[in-house]
Amino acid sequence: MDCNRRHLLCGLGGLAVGGAVAGLVAPALAAPQAAPAPGERFAQVGGEFGWQPHKLNADECAPVAYEGYWHKGYACGYGAFYGIIGMMGEKFGAPYNQFPFTMLEANKGGISDWGTICGALYGAAAAFALFWGRRERTPMVNELFRWYETTALPIYNPGDAATGFKGALPTGVSDSVLCHISVSKWCYENKIEASSKQRSERCGRLTADVCRKAIEIMNAKIEQGKNYKGTFPIRKAVAGCGECHMTKGNEANWSKGVMDCTPCHSGGKAVADKFKDHP
């Protein structure tokens, strides 16, 4: 019997055996599950927000977040989340090391390059949400997001370990948590193309910065428990605009959200009507 024929028969035999085994196993796997009882549909193993948080060393985790940003191009959301939960997994094992981390890759470029929320911020907020419900988590998110709006970033510098661009990078205050504004403003002010290695490096370093700040907040929350309160005040524009546009019962109560209003509603040249008589 020639070699090719022997391989073919062996392959068919393997398929036959595999099919027989599948025939024995498949019915059990395909058996329909009973419908959940009333009130149990959304029940979750371990309870809601049931994971136990652990303190981490922010300085140790920041370089990991930076490395995660560059890992296979998974970017900011992946890097920030892994810098927190992945590091818990490396130190404490299950359940932290069992998370499907690659789902955070969807946050690249403000969620699949749509330029919405900065992916690093989402990664950190998602990490908070593994441990704390909305009432306790909101002050943590507020602190992180307001810090991001008002801080000149990036701060982190990987030195010789830099992946995209070595050396100092210019810093800038974004005044916004949106990827589109954060990136575009930095690029415009420094005359750096959005598709450049410098811009990618900026976002990688910013990912490390967000991870570091998020861990500082998380550590403070673990220490203070329900007494945790952030230190960054609500932005002046939000407070002022909110008097009319975010006040229950007001006829102009049309707005929802607490991000800084000015980047999109300042009336400046950057937000003028560019669809009319452009440029």
mmCIF file of C-alpha atoms in Angstrom:
data_model
loop_
_atom_site.group_PDB
_atom_site.id
_atom_site.type_symbol
_atom_site.label_atom_id
_atom_site.label_comp_id
_atom_site.label_asym_id
_atom_site.label_seq_id
_atom_site.Cartn_x
_atom_site.Cartn_y
_atom_site.Cartn_z
ATOM 1 C CA MET A 1 0.000 0.000 0.000
ATOM 2 C CA ASP A 2 1.544 3.313 -0.978
ATOM 3 C CA CYS A 3 2.202 6.010 1.590
ATOM 4 C CA ASN A 4 -0.456 8.426 0.372
ATOM 5 C CA ARG A 5 -3.184 5.755 0.460
ATOM 6 C CA ARG A 6 -2.128 4.647 3.951
ATOM 7 C CA HIS A 7 -2.309 8.235 5.216
ATOM 8 C CA LEU A 8 -5.714 8.680 3.649
ATOM 9 C CA LEU A 9 -7.126 5.533 5.249
ATOM 10 C CA CYS A 10 -5.625 6.439 8.611
ATOM 11 C CA GLY A 11 -7.165 9.862 8.319
ATOM 12 C CA LEU A 12 -10.580 8.441 7.497
ATOM 13 C CA GLY A 13 -10.260 5.990 10.394
ATOM 14 C CA GLY A 14 -9.512 8.860 12.721
ATOM 15 C CA LEU A 15 -12.553 10.714 11.454
ATOM 16 C CA ALA A 16 -14.709 7.630 11.974
ATOM 17 C CA VAL A 17 -13.532 7.156 15.549
ATOM 18 C CA GLY A 18 -13.847 10.874 16.208
ATOM 19 C CA GLY A 19 -17.364 10.822 14.779
ATOM 20 C CA ALA A 20 -18.347 7.900 16.989
ATOM 21 C CA VAL A 21 -17.032 9.667 20.081
ATOM 22 C CA ALA A 22 -18.781 12.845 19.040
ATOM 23 C CA GLY A 23 -21.980 10.871 18.626
ATOM 24 C CA LEU A 24 -21.716 9.694 22.210
ATOM 25 C CA VAL A 25 -20.856 13.091 23.620
ATOM 26 C CA ALA A 26 -22.750 15.555 21.427
ATOM 27 C CA PRO A 27 -26.275 14.817 22.750
ATOM 28 C CA ALA A 28 -25.185 15.691 26.282
ATOM 29 C CA LEU A 29 -23.475 18.849 25.095
ATOM 30 C CA ALA A 30 -26.457 19.852 23.008
ATOM 31 C CA ALA A 31 -29.034 19.174 25.707
ATOM 32 C CA PRO A 32 -31.136 22.296 26.222
ATOM 33 C CA GLN A 33 -30.681 24.073 29.503
ATOM 34 C CA ALA A 34 -33.619 24.718 31.743
ATOM 35 C CA ALA A 35 -34.857 28.297 31.691
ATOM 36 C CA PRO A 36 -33.650 30.291 34.687
ATOM 37 C CA ALA A 37 -36.096 30.715 37.523
ATOM 38 C CA PRO A 38 -37.634 34.154 38.008
ATOM 39 C CA GLY A 39 -35.047 36.505 39.443
ATOM 40 C CA GLU A 40 -32.121 34.233 38.551
ATOM 41 C CA ARG A 41 -31.551 35.143 34.923
ATOM 42 C CA PHE A 42 -28.807 37.622 35.688
ATOM 43 C CA ALA A 43 -27.370 35.802 38.687
ATOM 44 C CA GLN A 44 -23.600 35.700 38.612
ATOM 45 C CA VAL A 45 -21.107 33.257 40.105
ATOM 46 C CA GLY A 46 -19.659 34.830 43.220
ATOM 47 C CA GLY A 47 -22.284 37.561 43.233
ATOM 48 C CA GLU A 48 -22.238 40.959 41.579
ATOM 49 C CA PHE A 49 -18.988 42.892 41.983
ATOM 50 C CA GLY A 50 -17.821 39.853 43.888
ATOM 51 C CA TRP A 51 -14.074 39.851 43.215
ATOM 52 C CA GLN A 52 -11.762 40.838 46.061
ATOM 53 C CA PRO A 53 -9.486 43.803 45.250
ATOM 54 C CA HIS A 54 -5.825 43.784 46.210
ATOM 55 C CA LYS A 55 -3.440 46.660 46.625
ATOM 56 C CA LEU A 56 -0.784 46.961 43.941
ATOM 57 C CA ASN A 57 2.459 48.887 43.505
ATOM 58 C CA ALA A 58 1.646 51.607 40.963
ATOM 59 C CA ASP A 59 5.287 52.071 39.990
ATOM 60 C CA GLU A 60 5.623 48.346 39.301
ATOM 61 C CA CYS A 61 2.436 48.161 37.257
ATOM 62 C CA ALA A 62 2.920 51.248 35.069
ATOM 63 C CA PRO A 63 5.688 49.678 32.924
ATOM 64 C CA VAL A 64 3.506 46.584 32.463
ATOM 65 C CA ALA A 65 0.648 48.747 31.208
ATOM 66 C CA TYR A 66 3.069 50.406 28.782
ATOM 67 C CA GLU A 67 4.280 47.004 27.581
ATOM 68 C CA GLY A 68 0.672 45.844 27.253
ATOM 69 C CA TYR A 69 -0.105 48.806 25.016
ATOM 70 C CA TRP A 70 2.451 47.565 22.505
ATOM 71 C CA HIS A 71 1.688 43.844 22.889
ATOM 72 C CA LYS A 72 0.418 42.750 19.446
ATOM 73 C CA GLY A 73 -0.977 46.247 18.980
ATOM 74 C CA TYR A 74 -3.703 45.641 21.574
ATOM 75 C CA ALA A 75 -3.251 49.244 22.720
ATOM 76 C CA CYS A 76 -4.492 51.434 25.546
ATOM 77 C CA GLY A 77 -7.549 49.673 26.977
ATOM 78 C CA TYR A 78 -5.753 46.354 27.052
ATOM 79 C CA GLY A 79 -2.601 47.835 28.548
ATOM 80 C CA ALA A 80 -4.338 49.739 31.342
ATOM 81 C CA PHE A 81 -6.607 46.826 32.257
ATOM 82 C CA TYR A 82 -3.798 44.278 32.225
ATOM 83 C CA GLY A 83 -1.627 46.612 34.284
ATOM 84 C CA ILE A 84 -4.252 46.298 37.019
ATOM 85 C CA ILE A 85 -6.094 42.972 36.730
ATOM 86 C CA GLY A 86 -3.333 41.136 34.894
ATOM 87 C CA MET A 87 -0.893 42.100 37.618
ATOM 88 C CA MET A 88 -3.318 40.818 40.247
ATOM 89 C CA GLY A 89 -3.363 37.588 38.272
ATOM 90 C CA GLU A 90 0.426 37.387 38.226
ATOM 91 C CA LYS A 91 0.564 37.943 41.972
ATOM 92 C CA PHE A 92 -2.590 36.270 43.284
ATOM 93 C CA GLY A 93 -3.649 33.764 40.609
ATOM 94 C CA ALA A 94 -7.320 32.956 40.075
ATOM 95 C CA PRO A 95 -9.753 34.425 39.280
ATOM 96 C CA TYR A 96 -7.747 37.403 38.037
ATOM 97 C CA ASN A 97 -5.514 35.365 35.717
ATOM 98 C CA GLN A 98 -8.558 33.740 34.083
ATOM 99 C CA PHE A 99 -9.958 36.931 32.565
ATOM 100 C CA PRO A 100 -10.162 37.002 28.727
ATOM 101 C CA PHE A 101 -7.946 40.070 28.515
ATOM 102 C CA THR A 102 -8.055 40.359 24.737
ATOM 103 C CA MET A 103 -11.662 41.598 24.884
ATOM 104 C CA LEU A 104 -10.177 44.930 26.049
ATOM 105 C CA GLU A 105 -8.510 45.288 22.629
ATOM 106 C CA ALA A 106 -11.855 46.618 21.381
ATOM 107 C CA ASN A 107 -11.015 49.920 23.103
ATOM 108 C CA LYS A 108 -8.106 50.666 20.767
ATOM 109 C CA GLY A 109 -8.365 54.174 19.343
ATOM 110 C CA GLY A 110 -11.346 55.146 21.457
ATOM 111 C CA ILE A 111 -13.207 51.872 20.671
ATOM 112 C CA SER A 112 -12.253 50.444 17.292
ATOM 113 C CA ASP A 113 -10.748 53.774 16.177
ATOM 114 C CA TRP A 114 -13.996 55.716 16.681
ATOM 115 C CA GLY A 115 -12.230 58.227 18.914
ATOM 116 C CA THR A 116 -14.766 58.075 21.742
ATOM 117 C CA ILE A 117 -13.680 57.483 25.345
ATOM 118 C CA CYS A 118 -9.922 57.092 25.809
ATOM 119 C CA GLY A 119 -9.397 53.334 25.919
ATOM 120 C CA ALA A 120 -6.990 53.562 28.841
ATOM 121 C CA LEU A 121 -9.692 55.262 30.909
ATOM 122 C CA TYR A 122 -12.221 52.594 29.980
ATOM 123 C CA GLY A 123 -9.746 49.848 30.895
ATOM 124 C CA ALA A 124 -9.250 51.358 34.340
ATOM 125 C CA ALA A 125 -12.967 51.979 34.926
ATOM 126 C CA ALA A 126 -13.726 48.387 33.889
ATOM 127 C CA ALA A 127 -11.148 47.160 36.405
ATOM 128 C CA PHE A 128 -12.860 49.202 39.143
ATOM 129 C CA ALA A 129 -16.192 47.649 38.151
ATOM 130 C CA LEU A 130 -14.974 44.141 38.938
ATOM 131 C CA PHE A 131 -14.949 45.107 42.611
ATOM 132 C CA TRP A 132 -17.327 48.005 43.252
ATOM 133 C CA GLY A 133 -20.851 48.877 42.177
ATOM 134 C CA ARG A 134 -21.890 52.210 40.737
ATOM 135 C CA ARG A 135 -22.432 54.094 43.978
ATOM 136 C CA GLU A 136 -18.941 53.344 45.285
ATOM 137 C CA ARG A 137 -17.224 53.304 41.887
ATOM 138 C CA THR A 138 -18.437 56.681 40.619
ATOM 139 C CA PRO A 139 -16.191 58.789 42.893
ATOM 140 C CA MET A 140 -13.233 56.702 41.726
ATOM 141 C CA VAL A 141 -14.081 57.218 38.061
ATOM 142 C CA ASN A 142 -14.695 60.931 38.650
ATOM 143 C CA GLU A 143 -11.284 61.279 40.270
ATOM 144 C CA LEU A 144 -9.500 59.456 37.444
ATOM 145 C CA PHE A 145 -11.327 61.230 34.624
ATOM 146 C CA ARG A 146 -10.969 64.725 36.124
ATOM 147 C CA TRP A 147 -7.276 64.062 36.706
ATOM 148 C CA TYR A 148 -6.989 63.072 33.031
ATOM 149 C CA GLU A 149 -8.786 66.220 31.865
ATOM 150 C CA THR A 150 -6.541 68.567 33.835
ATOM 151 C CA THR A 151 -3.079 66.949 33.892
ATOM 152 C CA ALA A 152 -0.281 67.559 31.400
ATOM 153 C CA LEU A 153 0.362 64.119 29.897
ATOM 154 C CA PRO A 154 2.311 61.986 29.230
ATOM 155 C CA ILE A 155 4.405 61.866 32.376
ATOM 156 C CA TYR A 156 5.802 58.336 32.155
ATOM 157 C CA ASN A 157 9.063 57.880 30.251
ATOM 158 C CA PRO A 158 10.301 54.315 29.636
ATOM 159 C CA GLY A 159 13.802 55.520 28.772
ATOM 160 C CA ASP A 160 15.797 52.963 26.796
ATOM 161 C CA ALA A 161 12.841 50.561 26.996
ATOM 162 C CA ALA A 162 10.782 52.830 24.726
ATOM 163 C CA THR A 163 9.160 50.887 21.900
ATOM 164 C CA GLY A 164 7.837 53.478 19.460
ATOM 165 C CA PHE A 165 9.995 56.536 20.026
ATOM 166 C CA LYS A 166 12.930 57.128 22.362
ATOM 167 C CA GLY A 167 13.456 60.428 24.120
ATOM 168 C CA ALA A 168 11.342 63.179 25.619
ATOM 169 C CA LEU A 169 7.869 63.904 24.291
ATOM 170 C CA PRO A 170 5.903 67.132 24.653
ATOM 171 C CA THR A 171 3.123 67.125 27.229
ATOM 172 C CA GLY A 172 -0.320 68.687 27.000
ATOM 173 C CA VAL A 173 -3.576 69.091 28.890
ATOM 174 C CA SER A 174 -6.407 67.492 26.918
ATOM 175 C CA ASP A 175 -9.364 69.097 28.762
ATOM 176 C CA SER A 176 -11.283 66.054 27.565
ATOM 177 C CA VAL A 177 -11.627 62.326 28.194
ATOM 178 C CA LEU A 178 -12.390 61.708 24.529
ATOM 179 C CA CYS A 179 -9.689 60.034 22.460
ATOM 180 C CA HIS A 180 -10.470 62.220 19.448
ATOM 181 C CA ILE A 181 -9.902 65.464 21.346
ATOM 182 C CA SER A 182 -7.042 64.202 23.500
ATOM 183 C CA VAL A 183 -5.057 62.979 20.502
ATOM 184 C CA SER A 184 -6.027 65.719 18.039
ATOM 185 C CA LYS A 185 -5.260 68.574 20.429
ATOM 186 C CA TRP A 186 -1.860 67.136 21.319
ATOM 187 C CA CYS A 187 -0.984 66.531 17.682
ATOM 188 C CA TYR A 188 -2.166 69.987 16.587
ATOM 189 C CA GLU A 189 -0.339 71.854 19.342
ATOM 190 C CA ASN A 190 2.912 70.009 18.676
ATOM 191 C CA LYS A 191 2.608 69.662 14.885
ATOM 192 C CA ILE A 192 2.919 65.883 15.089
ATOM 193 C CA GLU A 193 0.949 63.628 12.755
ATOM 194 C CA ALA A 194 -1.676 61.375 14.345
ATOM 195 C CA SER A 195 -0.296 58.412 12.393
ATOM 196 C CA SER A 196 3.279 58.949 13.611
ATOM 197 C CA LYS A 197 5.359 56.809 15.949
ATOM 198 C CA GLN A 198 5.592 59.783 18.313
ATOM 199 C CA ARG A 199 1.818 59.849 18.690
ATOM 200 C CA SER A 200 1.705 56.086 19.286
ATOM 201 C CA GLU A 201 4.452 56.457 21.865
ATOM 202 C CA ARG A 202 2.527 59.259 23.533
ATOM 203 C CA CYS A 203 -0.516 57.010 23.911
ATOM 204 C CA GLY A 204 1.612 54.144 25.217
ATOM 205 C CA ARG A 205 3.116 56.362 27.895
ATOM 206 C CA LEU A 206 -0.284 57.840 28.692
ATOM 207 C CA THR A 207 -1.562 54.281 29.211
ATOM 208 C CA ALA A 208 1.102 53.808 31.880
ATOM 209 C CA ASP A 209 0.097 57.119 33.467
ATOM 210 C CA VAL A 210 -3.574 56.149 33.617
ATOM 211 C CA CYS A 211 -2.730 52.745 35.083
ATOM 212 C CA ARG A 212 -0.547 54.327 37.756
ATOM 213 C CA LYS A 213 -3.221 56.872 38.736
ATOM 214 C CA ALA A 214 -5.965 54.229 38.711
ATOM 215 C CA ILE A 215 -3.963 52.056 41.100
ATOM 216 C CA GLU A 216 -3.372 55.006 43.424
ATOM 217 C CA ILE A 217 -7.133 55.568 43.482
ATOM 218 C CA MET A 218 -7.863 51.881 43.971
ATOM 219 C CA ASN A 219 -5.381 51.587 46.835
ATOM 220 C CA ALA A 220 -6.959 54.613 48.522
ATOM 221 C CA LYS A 221 -10.406 53.069 48.057
ATOM 222 C CA ILE A 222 -9.262 49.799 49.661
ATOM 223 C CA GLU A 223 -7.938 51.747 52.635
ATOM 224 C CA GLN A 224 -10.872 54.141 53.061
ATOM 225 C CA GLY A 225 -13.761 51.924 51.998
ATOM 226 C CA LYS A 226 -17.106 53.723 51.739
ATOM 227 C CA ASN A 227 -15.481 56.902 53.054
ATOM 228 C CA TYR A 228 -13.469 57.341 49.851
ATOM 229 C CA LYS A 229 -13.900 60.710 48.161
ATOM 230 C CA GLY A 230 -11.864 62.166 45.337
ATOM 231 C CA THR A 231 -9.935 65.432 45.491
ATOM 232 C CA PHE A 232 -10.454 66.841 41.994
ATOM 233 C CA PRO A 233 -13.425 69.269 41.907
ATOM 234 C CA ILE A 234 -16.060 69.302 39.195
ATOM 235 C CA ARG A 235 -14.979 71.480 36.286
ATOM 236 C CA LYS A 236 -16.198 75.071 36.393
ATOM 237 C CA ALA A 237 -17.876 74.798 33.002
ATOM 238 C CA VAL A 238 -19.794 71.683 34.055
ATOM 239 C CA ALA A 239 -21.050 73.347 37.222
ATOM 240 C CA GLY A 240 -22.065 76.503 35.355
ATOM 241 C CA CYS A 241 -23.726 74.808 32.395
ATOM 242 C CA GLY A 242 -25.335 72.288 34.706
ATOM 243 C CA GLU A 243 -27.346 74.988 36.459
ATOM 244 C CA CYS A 244 -29.562 75.131 33.388
ATOM 245 C CA HIS A 245 -28.872 72.029 31.364
ATOM 246 C CA MET A 246 -28.545 69.374 34.082
ATOM 247 C CA THR A 247 -31.086 70.546 36.659
ATOM 248 C CA LYS A 248 -34.248 68.531 37.193
ATOM 249 C CA GLY A 249 -37.407 70.473 36.370
ATOM 250 C CA ASN A 250 -35.600 73.139 34.332
ATOM 251 C CA GLU A 251 -37.011 73.618 30.841
ATOM 252 C CA ALA A 252 -33.447 73.478 29.474
ATOM 253 C CA ASN A 253 -32.595 70.219 31.250
ATOM 254 C CA TRP A 254 -31.356 68.519 28.106
ATOM 255 C CA SER A 255 -27.837 67.407 28.951
ATOM 256 C CA LYS A 256 -26.407 64.319 30.622
ATOM 257 C CA GLY A 257 -22.771 63.827 31.572
ATOM 258 C CA VAL A 258 -20.057 65.448 33.646
ATOM 259 C CA MET A 259 -17.143 65.797 31.196
ATOM 260 C CA ASP A 260 -15.764 69.284 30.588
ATOM 261 C CA CYS A 261 -18.138 71.223 28.322
ATOM 262 C CA THR A 262 -15.642 73.665 26.832
ATOM 263 C CA PRO A 263 -13.810 71.554 24.206
ATOM 264 C CA CYS A 264 -17.013 71.048 22.212
ATOM 265 C CA HIS A 265 -19.070 74.100 23.222
ATOM 266 C CA SER A 266 -16.624 76.988 23.533
ATOM 267 C CA GLY A 267 -17.602 78.572 20.239
ATOM 268 C CA GLY A 268 -13.958 78.854 19.230
ATOM 269 C CA LYS A 269 -12.519 78.365 15.745
ATOM 270 C CA ALA A 270 -11.846 74.683 16.339
ATOM 271 C CA VAL A 271 -15.540 73.975 16.867
ATOM 272 C CA ALA A 272 -17.018 76.442 14.375
ATOM 273 C CA ASP A 273 -19.271 75.199 11.565
ATOM 274 C CA LYS A 274 -16.698 73.678 9.248
ATOM 275 C CA PHE A 275 -19.361 72.181 6.982
ATOM 276 C CA LYS A 276 -20.400 75.609 5.747
ATOM 277 C CA ASP A 277 -18.142 77.364 3.228
ATOM 278 C CA HIS A 278 -15.225 75.108 4.223
ATOM 279 C CA PRO A 279 -12.420 76.070 4.795
#
